[in-house]
Amino acid sequence: MENSRRTFLKRAGLGVSAALLSPYLFSCQGSKLGGGPFHDLGIQLYSLRDLITEDPLKTLETIRKIGYTHVETFGVDAEASKFWNLSVPELKKVLDDNGLKTHSGHYDMSKYLSRTQSAKENIEKYIEIAHSLGQSYVVAPVTPMDDINNLSVADYQFAAEQLNKAGELAKTAGLKIGYHNHFWEFRSLPNGTKGLDILIAFTEPSLVDFELDLYWIEKAGYSAQSYFEKYPGRFSMWHLKDMDKKFTTPVVGEKYDKTGFMDIMKEIRYAEVGTGAIDFVNIASYADKAGLKYAFVEQDDIYMPNKFESVKKSFDYVQKFLTK
């Protein structure tokens, strides 16, 4: 979700929101908490990127008052060691002051994973920042984005090797590397396999975990359950993201695999968790088989005027239907 994703993922949302805090948001901490990943629910902060850029303190405070217990970061300025103009120690203090933890962060590795880029992101710096925040996972949020329609078996094998190398570095600090999917990792390659299968097969389970985006696997025409059965224990993180019921056509296959990215994005529309086409209750029953540790609500575009209201709606659904 770093600059590469900002460049390529066309936003269809409402732009910068001046979302007003409704009084009901401040009476939500009564939600029961337990020890499971759906009780202790996180949010990927990219969902509220406009708000957290404008006012990180108020945004994080409101997230906690809604009931979220941890956050997944994005968008670090690694050279300055800052998130949204907050230094890493300042961000850690804000999180601590609000009773929030951060177990995972998205860190741009698109050049690091590319066979064609000579300049690479500073993985050691990412690990240092993640360790300072108390995170357990440094997650690659996206593949190299320069030519996603022509990613090859060799490209995915190289990326897997790089993830393993990063995993070795992370291990010295007590962390692991993660990888987050989109739809193109499910395209069929010449040998009949899929990019995600290559990444899973060629990475060491002790070094690399996977963060399955439930929206994107469904939008690719596959089921999360089938991957949990095929690769048990490899999916320690999930993104809970729902699909508009009017936009359920898969975007993987002969019709789409060479289509321009922006044309494909016209087929994409998200929904608050529990209001769309994805059967989260059934998927949640596979949490143990998947190896789930952390679940995050994420919505790439929010169409409601009040974005806090949107993420509260998703939070409430998870607490009502997915907690055990």
mmCIF file of C-alpha atoms in Angstrom:
data_model
loop_
_atom_site.group_PDB
_atom_site.id
_atom_site.type_symbol
_atom_site.label_atom_id
_atom_site.label_comp_id
_atom_site.label_asym_id
_atom_site.label_seq_id
_atom_site.Cartn_x
_atom_site.Cartn_y
_atom_site.Cartn_z
ATOM 1 C CA MET A 1 0.000 0.000 0.000
ATOM 2 C CA GLU A 2 2.881 2.311 -0.418
ATOM 3 C CA ASN A 3 3.554 4.688 -3.320
ATOM 4 C CA SER A 4 3.286 1.922 -5.930
ATOM 5 C CA ARG A 5 -0.170 1.020 -4.740
ATOM 6 C CA ARG A 6 -1.174 4.680 -4.562
ATOM 7 C CA THR A 7 -0.121 5.032 -8.179
ATOM 8 C CA PHE A 8 -1.910 2.002 -9.537
ATOM 9 C CA LEU A 9 -4.993 1.548 -7.380
ATOM 10 C CA LYS A 10 -7.411 4.130 -8.673
ATOM 11 C CA ARG A 11 -9.485 5.499 -5.900
ATOM 12 C CA ALA A 12 -13.197 5.832 -6.561
ATOM 13 C CA GLY A 13 -13.944 7.229 -3.119
ATOM 14 C CA LEU A 14 -15.015 10.613 -1.870
ATOM 15 C CA GLY A 15 -11.578 12.149 -1.448
ATOM 16 C CA VAL A 16 -10.446 13.742 1.790
ATOM 17 C CA SER A 17 -13.232 13.411 4.317
ATOM 18 C CA ALA A 18 -13.887 15.753 7.175
ATOM 19 C CA ALA A 19 -15.779 12.956 8.921
ATOM 20 C CA LEU A 20 -17.497 14.281 12.024
ATOM 21 C CA LEU A 21 -17.361 12.084 15.089
ATOM 22 C CA SER A 22 -20.863 10.942 15.984
ATOM 23 C CA PRO A 23 -21.584 10.671 19.704
ATOM 24 C CA TYR A 24 -22.399 6.964 19.436
ATOM 25 C CA LEU A 25 -18.788 6.214 18.542
ATOM 26 C CA PHE A 26 -17.744 7.019 22.072
ATOM 27 C CA SER A 27 -19.940 4.392 23.705
ATOM 28 C CA CYS A 28 -18.644 1.365 21.837
ATOM 29 C CA GLN A 29 -16.005 -0.004 24.170
ATOM 30 C CA GLY A 30 -18.530 -2.293 25.785
ATOM 31 C CA SER A 31 -17.978 -4.851 23.022
ATOM 32 C CA LYS A 32 -16.848 -8.094 24.583
ATOM 33 C CA LEU A 33 -13.201 -8.956 24.214
ATOM 34 C CA GLY A 34 -11.730 -12.418 24.253
ATOM 35 C CA GLY A 35 -8.575 -14.119 23.193
ATOM 36 C CA GLY A 36 -9.449 -14.889 19.581
ATOM 37 C CA PRO A 37 -8.499 -12.978 16.432
ATOM 38 C CA PHE A 38 -12.085 -11.834 15.824
ATOM 39 C CA HIS A 39 -12.613 -10.650 19.392
ATOM 40 C CA ASP A 40 -9.305 -8.791 19.314
ATOM 41 C CA LEU A 41 -9.902 -7.217 15.942
ATOM 42 C CA GLY A 42 -7.499 -4.999 14.040
ATOM 43 C CA ILE A 43 -7.846 -2.502 11.231
ATOM 44 C CA GLN A 44 -5.545 -1.769 8.313
ATOM 45 C CA LEU A 45 -5.080 1.990 8.608
ATOM 46 C CA TYR A 46 -5.031 2.398 4.834
ATOM 47 C CA SER A 47 -8.823 2.230 5.096
ATOM 48 C CA LEU A 48 -8.716 5.651 6.793
ATOM 49 C CA ARG A 49 -5.672 7.016 4.971
ATOM 50 C CA ASP A 50 -7.113 10.505 4.393
ATOM 51 C CA LEU A 51 -8.176 10.895 8.010
ATOM 52 C CA ILE A 52 -4.990 9.582 9.574
ATOM 53 C CA THR A 53 -2.893 11.816 7.342
ATOM 54 C CA GLU A 54 -4.927 14.841 8.460
ATOM 55 C CA ASP A 55 -5.131 13.989 12.162
ATOM 56 C CA PRO A 56 -3.392 10.793 13.276
ATOM 57 C CA LEU A 57 -4.031 11.355 16.971
ATOM 58 C CA LYS A 58 -7.793 11.792 16.662
ATOM 59 C CA THR A 59 -8.053 8.977 14.139
ATOM 60 C CA LEU A 60 -6.257 6.473 16.372
ATOM 61 C CA GLU A 61 -8.231 7.615 19.404
ATOM 62 C CA THR A 62 -11.503 7.073 17.550
ATOM 63 C CA ILE A 63 -10.438 3.670 16.233
ATOM 64 C CA ARG A 64 -9.890 2.512 19.805
ATOM 65 C CA LYS A 65 -13.208 3.939 20.969
ATOM 66 C CA ILE A 66 -14.979 2.009 18.227
ATOM 67 C CA GLY A 67 -13.471 -1.149 19.737
ATOM 68 C CA TYR A 68 -10.498 -2.098 17.585
ATOM 69 C CA THR A 69 -7.584 -3.342 19.675
ATOM 70 C CA HIS A 70 -4.742 -3.197 17.163
ATOM 71 C CA VAL A 71 -3.782 -1.521 13.903
ATOM 72 C CA GLU A 72 -1.794 -2.440 10.826
ATOM 73 C CA THR A 73 0.418 0.393 9.643
ATOM 74 C CA PHE A 74 1.233 1.555 6.115
ATOM 75 C CA GLY A 75 3.043 4.369 4.374
ATOM 76 C CA VAL A 76 6.224 4.736 6.416
ATOM 77 C CA ASP A 77 8.779 7.294 5.315
ATOM 78 C CA ALA A 78 11.706 4.985 5.999
ATOM 79 C CA GLU A 79 14.369 7.628 5.476
ATOM 80 C CA ALA A 80 12.782 9.913 8.068
ATOM 81 C CA SER A 81 11.422 7.040 10.207
ATOM 82 C CA LYS A 82 7.995 8.675 10.262
ATOM 83 C CA PHE A 83 4.371 7.734 9.795
ATOM 84 C CA TRP A 84 2.038 10.662 8.982
ATOM 85 C CA ASN A 85 4.578 13.168 10.368
ATOM 86 C CA LEU A 86 4.883 11.198 13.600
ATOM 87 C CA SER A 87 8.265 9.760 14.481
ATOM 88 C CA VAL A 88 8.303 6.075 15.328
ATOM 89 C CA PRO A 89 8.620 6.780 19.096
ATOM 90 C CA GLU A 90 5.796 9.332 18.857
ATOM 91 C CA LEU A 91 3.543 6.854 17.084
ATOM 92 C CA LYS A 92 4.369 4.167 19.629
ATOM 93 C CA LYS A 93 3.400 6.529 22.437
ATOM 94 C CA VAL A 94 0.096 7.458 20.779
ATOM 95 C CA LEU A 95 -0.720 3.774 20.360
ATOM 96 C CA ASP A 96 0.217 3.012 23.955
ATOM 97 C CA ASP A 97 -1.772 5.970 25.279
ATOM 98 C CA ASN A 98 -4.862 4.654 23.495
ATOM 99 C CA GLY A 99 -4.411 1.014 24.442
ATOM 100 C CA LEU A 100 -3.680 0.002 20.854
ATOM 101 C CA LYS A 101 -1.120 -2.515 19.680
ATOM 102 C CA THR A 102 0.376 -3.030 16.242
ATOM 103 C CA HIS A 103 1.314 -6.569 15.272
ATOM 104 C CA SER A 104 1.901 -5.978 11.576
ATOM 105 C CA GLY A 105 2.817 -3.293 9.084
ATOM 106 C CA HIS A 106 2.817 -2.942 5.308
ATOM 107 C CA TYR A 107 6.221 -1.928 3.982
ATOM 108 C CA ASP A 108 6.834 -1.313 0.286
ATOM 109 C CA MET A 109 9.045 -4.067 -1.128
ATOM 110 C CA SER A 110 8.053 -3.737 -4.782
ATOM 111 C CA LYS A 111 11.627 -3.013 -5.907
ATOM 112 C CA TYR A 112 13.111 -5.554 -3.530
ATOM 113 C CA LEU A 113 10.893 -8.273 -5.048
ATOM 114 C CA SER A 114 11.606 -7.240 -8.654
ATOM 115 C CA ARG A 115 14.112 -9.026 -10.903
ATOM 116 C CA THR A 116 14.557 -5.882 -13.016
ATOM 117 C CA GLN A 117 15.115 -3.214 -10.368
ATOM 118 C CA SER A 118 18.698 -2.689 -9.260
ATOM 119 C CA ALA A 119 17.860 -0.226 -6.473
ATOM 120 C CA LYS A 120 16.136 -1.980 -3.567
ATOM 121 C CA GLU A 121 14.212 -0.843 -0.511
ATOM 122 C CA ASN A 122 16.043 -0.962 2.813
ATOM 123 C CA ILE A 123 14.624 -4.124 4.397
ATOM 124 C CA GLU A 124 16.876 -3.776 7.442
ATOM 125 C CA LYS A 125 15.383 -0.344 8.121
ATOM 126 C CA TYR A 126 11.857 -1.728 7.838
ATOM 127 C CA ILE A 127 12.715 -4.442 10.348
ATOM 128 C CA GLU A 128 14.208 -1.873 12.724
ATOM 129 C CA ILE A 129 11.061 0.271 12.536
ATOM 130 C CA ALA A 130 8.734 -2.713 12.951
ATOM 131 C CA HIS A 131 10.716 -3.941 15.945
ATOM 132 C CA SER A 132 10.549 -0.490 17.560
ATOM 133 C CA LEU A 133 6.761 -0.515 17.211
ATOM 134 C CA GLY A 134 6.473 -3.978 18.704
ATOM 135 C CA GLN A 135 5.300 -5.536 15.446
ATOM 136 C CA SER A 136 5.719 -9.218 14.655
ATOM 137 C CA TYR A 137 5.325 -9.018 10.871
ATOM 138 C CA VAL A 138 6.873 -6.955 8.109
ATOM 139 C CA VAL A 139 4.423 -7.457 5.240
ATOM 140 C CA ALA A 140 5.060 -6.949 1.530
ATOM 141 C CA PRO A 141 1.738 -5.430 0.408
ATOM 142 C CA VAL A 142 2.082 -5.843 -3.332
ATOM 143 C CA THR A 143 4.176 -7.432 -6.085
ATOM 144 C CA PRO A 144 6.373 -5.340 -8.390
ATOM 145 C CA MET A 145 3.789 -3.163 -10.112
ATOM 146 C CA ASP A 146 5.545 -2.110 -13.310
ATOM 147 C CA ASP A 147 4.066 -4.897 -15.469
ATOM 148 C CA ILE A 148 1.606 -7.084 -13.573
ATOM 149 C CA ASN A 149 0.118 -8.492 -16.798
ATOM 150 C CA ASN A 150 3.413 -10.188 -17.631
ATOM 151 C CA LEU A 151 4.575 -11.567 -14.298
ATOM 152 C CA SER A 152 6.189 -14.945 -14.959
ATOM 153 C CA VAL A 153 7.034 -18.096 -13.044
ATOM 154 C CA ALA A 154 10.597 -16.804 -12.776
ATOM 155 C CA ASP A 155 9.366 -13.496 -11.366
ATOM 156 C CA TYR A 156 7.443 -15.259 -8.601
ATOM 157 C CA GLN A 157 10.340 -17.612 -7.876
ATOM 158 C CA PHE A 158 12.682 -14.645 -7.548
ATOM 159 C CA ALA A 159 10.202 -12.892 -5.251
ATOM 160 C CA ALA A 160 9.993 -16.013 -3.090
ATOM 161 C CA GLU A 161 13.787 -16.120 -2.788
ATOM 162 C CA GLN A 162 13.799 -12.471 -1.771
ATOM 163 C CA LEU A 163 11.085 -13.058 0.821
ATOM 164 C CA ASN A 164 13.176 -15.878 2.297
ATOM 165 C CA LYS A 165 16.225 -13.610 2.469
ATOM 166 C CA ALA A 166 14.183 -10.916 4.173
ATOM 167 C CA GLY A 167 12.820 -13.569 6.503
ATOM 168 C CA GLU A 168 16.327 -14.522 7.567
ATOM 169 C CA LEU A 169 17.039 -10.875 8.398
ATOM 170 C CA ALA A 170 13.741 -10.506 10.240
ATOM 171 C CA LYS A 171 14.365 -13.662 12.244
ATOM 172 C CA THR A 172 17.405 -12.093 13.902
ATOM 173 C CA ALA A 173 15.056 -9.470 15.364
ATOM 174 C CA GLY A 174 12.366 -11.990 16.329
ATOM 175 C CA LEU A 175 10.068 -11.022 13.428
ATOM 176 C CA LYS A 176 8.682 -12.722 10.325
ATOM 177 C CA ILE A 177 8.042 -11.543 6.795
ATOM 178 C CA GLY A 178 4.521 -11.602 5.362
ATOM 179 C CA TYR A 179 3.034 -11.316 1.893
ATOM 180 C CA HIS A 180 -0.355 -9.813 1.000
ATOM 181 C CA ASN A 181 -2.120 -10.858 -2.198
ATOM 182 C CA HIS A 182 -4.275 -9.118 -4.794
ATOM 183 C CA PHE A 183 -6.072 -10.738 -7.746
ATOM 184 C CA TRP A 184 -3.256 -11.242 -10.244
ATOM 185 C CA GLU A 185 -1.460 -13.834 -8.100
ATOM 186 C CA PHE A 186 -4.340 -16.172 -9.066
ATOM 187 C CA ARG A 187 -3.849 -15.886 -12.819
ATOM 188 C CA SER A 188 -2.871 -19.144 -14.536
ATOM 189 C CA LEU A 189 0.762 -19.248 -15.625
ATOM 190 C CA PRO A 190 2.051 -21.289 -18.582
ATOM 191 C CA ASN A 191 2.746 -24.330 -16.408
ATOM 192 C CA GLY A 192 -0.779 -24.194 -14.965
ATOM 193 C CA THR A 193 0.184 -22.980 -11.521
ATOM 194 C CA LYS A 194 -0.636 -19.684 -9.829
ATOM 195 C CA GLY A 195 1.698 -16.989 -8.592
ATOM 196 C CA LEU A 196 0.510 -17.341 -5.002
ATOM 197 C CA ASP A 197 1.122 -21.085 -5.100
ATOM 198 C CA ILE A 198 4.693 -20.443 -6.231
ATOM 199 C CA LEU A 199 5.266 -17.952 -3.434
ATOM 200 C CA ILE A 200 3.919 -20.387 -0.852
ATOM 201 C CA ALA A 201 5.811 -23.393 -2.223
ATOM 202 C CA PHE A 202 9.158 -21.600 -2.506
ATOM 203 C CA THR A 203 9.133 -19.793 0.857
ATOM 204 C CA GLU A 204 10.139 -21.270 4.187
ATOM 205 C CA PRO A 205 7.226 -21.517 6.651
ATOM 206 C CA SER A 206 9.563 -20.594 9.501
ATOM 207 C CA LEU A 207 10.452 -17.315 7.766
ATOM 208 C CA VAL A 208 7.444 -16.215 5.695
ATOM 209 C CA ASP A 209 3.729 -16.111 6.452
ATOM 210 C CA PHE A 210 0.864 -14.997 4.240
ATOM 211 C CA GLU A 211 -1.838 -12.405 4.753
ATOM 212 C CA LEU A 212 -4.830 -13.538 2.732
ATOM 213 C CA ASP A 213 -7.036 -10.754 1.438
ATOM 214 C CA LEU A 214 -10.447 -12.420 1.417
ATOM 215 C CA TYR A 215 -11.885 -9.944 -1.078
ATOM 216 C CA TRP A 216 -9.167 -10.401 -3.665
ATOM 217 C CA ILE A 217 -9.158 -14.192 -3.623
ATOM 218 C CA GLU A 218 -12.940 -14.200 -4.051
ATOM 219 C CA LYS A 219 -12.716 -11.553 -6.782
ATOM 220 C CA ALA A 220 -10.227 -13.810 -8.565
ATOM 221 C CA GLY A 221 -12.841 -16.559 -8.579
ATOM 222 C CA TYR A 222 -11.303 -18.781 -5.900
ATOM 223 C CA SER A 223 -12.273 -19.620 -2.334
ATOM 224 C CA ALA A 224 -10.218 -18.853 0.725
ATOM 225 C CA GLN A 225 -11.288 -22.212 2.142
ATOM 226 C CA SER A 226 -9.611 -24.096 -0.708
ATOM 227 C CA TYR A 227 -6.279 -22.398 0.047
ATOM 228 C CA PHE A 228 -6.590 -23.074 3.774
ATOM 229 C CA GLU A 229 -7.126 -26.751 2.973
ATOM 230 C CA LYS A 230 -4.238 -26.802 0.513
ATOM 231 C CA TYR A 231 -1.771 -24.870 2.676
ATOM 232 C CA PRO A 232 -2.796 -25.290 6.324
ATOM 233 C CA GLY A 233 -1.068 -23.045 8.796
ATOM 234 C CA ARG A 234 0.389 -20.614 6.250
ATOM 235 C CA PHE A 235 -2.195 -17.816 6.570
ATOM 236 C CA SER A 236 -1.576 -16.207 9.947
ATOM 237 C CA MET A 237 -3.229 -12.931 8.886
ATOM 238 C CA TRP A 238 -6.466 -12.143 7.066
ATOM 239 C CA HIS A 239 -7.894 -8.987 5.572
ATOM 240 C CA LEU A 240 -11.651 -8.887 6.087
ATOM 241 C CA LYS A 241 -12.964 -6.935 3.124
ATOM 242 C CA ASP A 242 -16.394 -7.374 1.538
ATOM 243 C CA MET A 243 -17.592 -7.270 -2.059
ATOM 244 C CA ASP A 244 -20.488 -5.211 -3.408
ATOM 245 C CA LYS A 245 -23.190 -7.671 -4.460
ATOM 246 C CA LYS A 246 -23.495 -5.959 -7.853
ATOM 247 C CA PHE A 247 -19.771 -6.355 -8.595
ATOM 248 C CA THR A 248 -19.087 -10.070 -8.137
ATOM 249 C CA THR A 249 -17.753 -11.001 -11.585
ATOM 250 C CA PRO A 250 -14.252 -12.525 -11.248
ATOM 251 C CA VAL A 251 -11.476 -10.472 -12.827
ATOM 252 C CA VAL A 252 -9.154 -13.392 -13.555
ATOM 253 C CA GLY A 253 -9.324 -15.405 -16.754
ATOM 254 C CA GLU A 254 -8.880 -15.037 -20.495
ATOM 255 C CA LYS A 255 -11.084 -11.940 -20.704
ATOM 256 C CA TYR A 256 -9.127 -10.047 -18.063
ATOM 257 C CA ASP A 257 -5.571 -11.343 -17.831
ATOM 258 C CA LYS A 258 -4.226 -8.898 -20.427
ATOM 259 C CA THR A 259 -6.714 -6.114 -19.710
ATOM 260 C CA GLY A 260 -5.422 -2.751 -18.548
ATOM 261 C CA PHE A 261 -5.346 -2.279 -14.798
ATOM 262 C CA MET A 262 -7.649 0.730 -14.748
ATOM 263 C CA ASP A 263 -10.216 -1.080 -16.872
ATOM 264 C CA ILE A 264 -10.213 -3.941 -14.396
ATOM 265 C CA MET A 265 -10.671 -1.484 -11.547
ATOM 266 C CA LYS A 266 -14.022 -0.484 -13.077
ATOM 267 C CA GLU A 267 -15.206 -3.953 -12.023
ATOM 268 C CA ILE A 268 -14.185 -3.352 -8.401
ATOM 269 C CA ARG A 269 -16.452 -2.072 -5.658
ATOM 270 C CA TYR A 270 -16.154 -2.775 -1.957
ATOM 271 C CA ALA A 271 -18.661 -3.003 0.883
ATOM 272 C CA GLU A 272 -18.673 -2.908 4.671
ATOM 273 C CA VAL A 273 -17.960 -6.340 6.157
ATOM 274 C CA GLY A 274 -21.168 -8.348 6.345
ATOM 275 C CA THR A 275 -23.113 -6.279 3.825
ATOM 276 C CA GLY A 276 -21.702 -7.809 0.647
ATOM 277 C CA ALA A 277 -21.347 -11.118 -1.162
ATOM 278 C CA ILE A 278 -18.640 -12.859 0.896
ATOM 279 C CA ASP A 279 -19.634 -15.604 3.348
ATOM 280 C CA PHE A 280 -17.428 -14.622 6.275
ATOM 281 C CA VAL A 281 -19.147 -16.965 8.717
ATOM 282 C CA ASN A 282 -18.128 -20.019 6.712
ATOM 283 C CA ILE A 283 -14.625 -18.697 6.068
ATOM 284 C CA ALA A 284 -14.187 -17.949 9.787
ATOM 285 C CA SER A 285 -14.784 -21.607 10.588
ATOM 286 C CA TYR A 286 -11.426 -22.303 8.916
ATOM 287 C CA ALA A 287 -9.455 -19.968 11.197
ATOM 288 C CA ASP A 288 -7.651 -22.750 13.040
ATOM 289 C CA LYS A 289 -6.763 -24.655 9.874
ATOM 290 C CA ALA A 290 -5.435 -21.458 8.294
ATOM 291 C CA GLY A 291 -3.280 -20.708 11.337
ATOM 292 C CA LEU A 292 -4.992 -17.348 11.839
ATOM 293 C CA LYS A 293 -3.427 -15.082 14.453
ATOM 294 C CA TYR A 294 -4.547 -11.596 13.421
ATOM 295 C CA ALA A 295 -7.589 -10.372 11.508
ATOM 296 C CA PHE A 296 -7.872 -6.863 10.095
ATOM 297 C CA VAL A 297 -10.829 -5.010 8.669
ATOM 298 C CA GLU A 298 -9.804 -3.262 5.469
ATOM 299 C CA GLN A 299 -11.808 -1.384 2.854
ATOM 300 C CA ASP A 300 -9.778 0.110 0.025
ATOM 301 C CA ASP A 301 -12.500 2.625 -0.805
ATOM 302 C CA ILE A 302 -15.224 3.784 1.571
ATOM 303 C CA TYR A 303 -18.300 5.333 -0.002
ATOM 304 C CA MET A 304 -20.160 6.367 3.158
ATOM 305 C CA PRO A 305 -19.790 10.070 4.041
ATOM 306 C CA ASN A 306 -18.563 9.230 7.538
ATOM 307 C CA LYS A 307 -15.678 6.794 7.248
ATOM 308 C CA PHE A 308 -15.611 6.093 10.966
ATOM 309 C CA GLU A 309 -19.219 4.978 10.702
ATOM 310 C CA SER A 310 -18.189 2.604 7.938
ATOM 311 C CA VAL A 311 -15.410 0.904 9.901
ATOM 312 C CA LYS A 312 -17.681 0.713 12.950
ATOM 313 C CA LYS A 313 -20.279 -1.102 10.847
ATOM 314 C CA SER A 314 -17.658 -3.665 9.859
ATOM 315 C CA PHE A 315 -16.454 -3.966 13.453
ATOM 316 C CA ASP A 316 -19.975 -4.549 14.757
ATOM 317 C CA TYR A 317 -20.637 -7.300 12.207
ATOM 318 C CA VAL A 318 -17.458 -9.167 13.155
ATOM 319 C CA GLN A 319 -18.260 -8.967 16.838
ATOM 320 C CA LYS A 320 -21.835 -10.157 16.323
ATOM 321 C CA PHE A 321 -21.268 -12.985 13.844
ATOM 322 C CA LEU A 322 -17.638 -14.123 13.869
ATOM 323 C CA THR A 323 -16.674 -14.207 17.550
ATOM 324 C CA LYS A 324 -16.965 -17.559 19.275
#
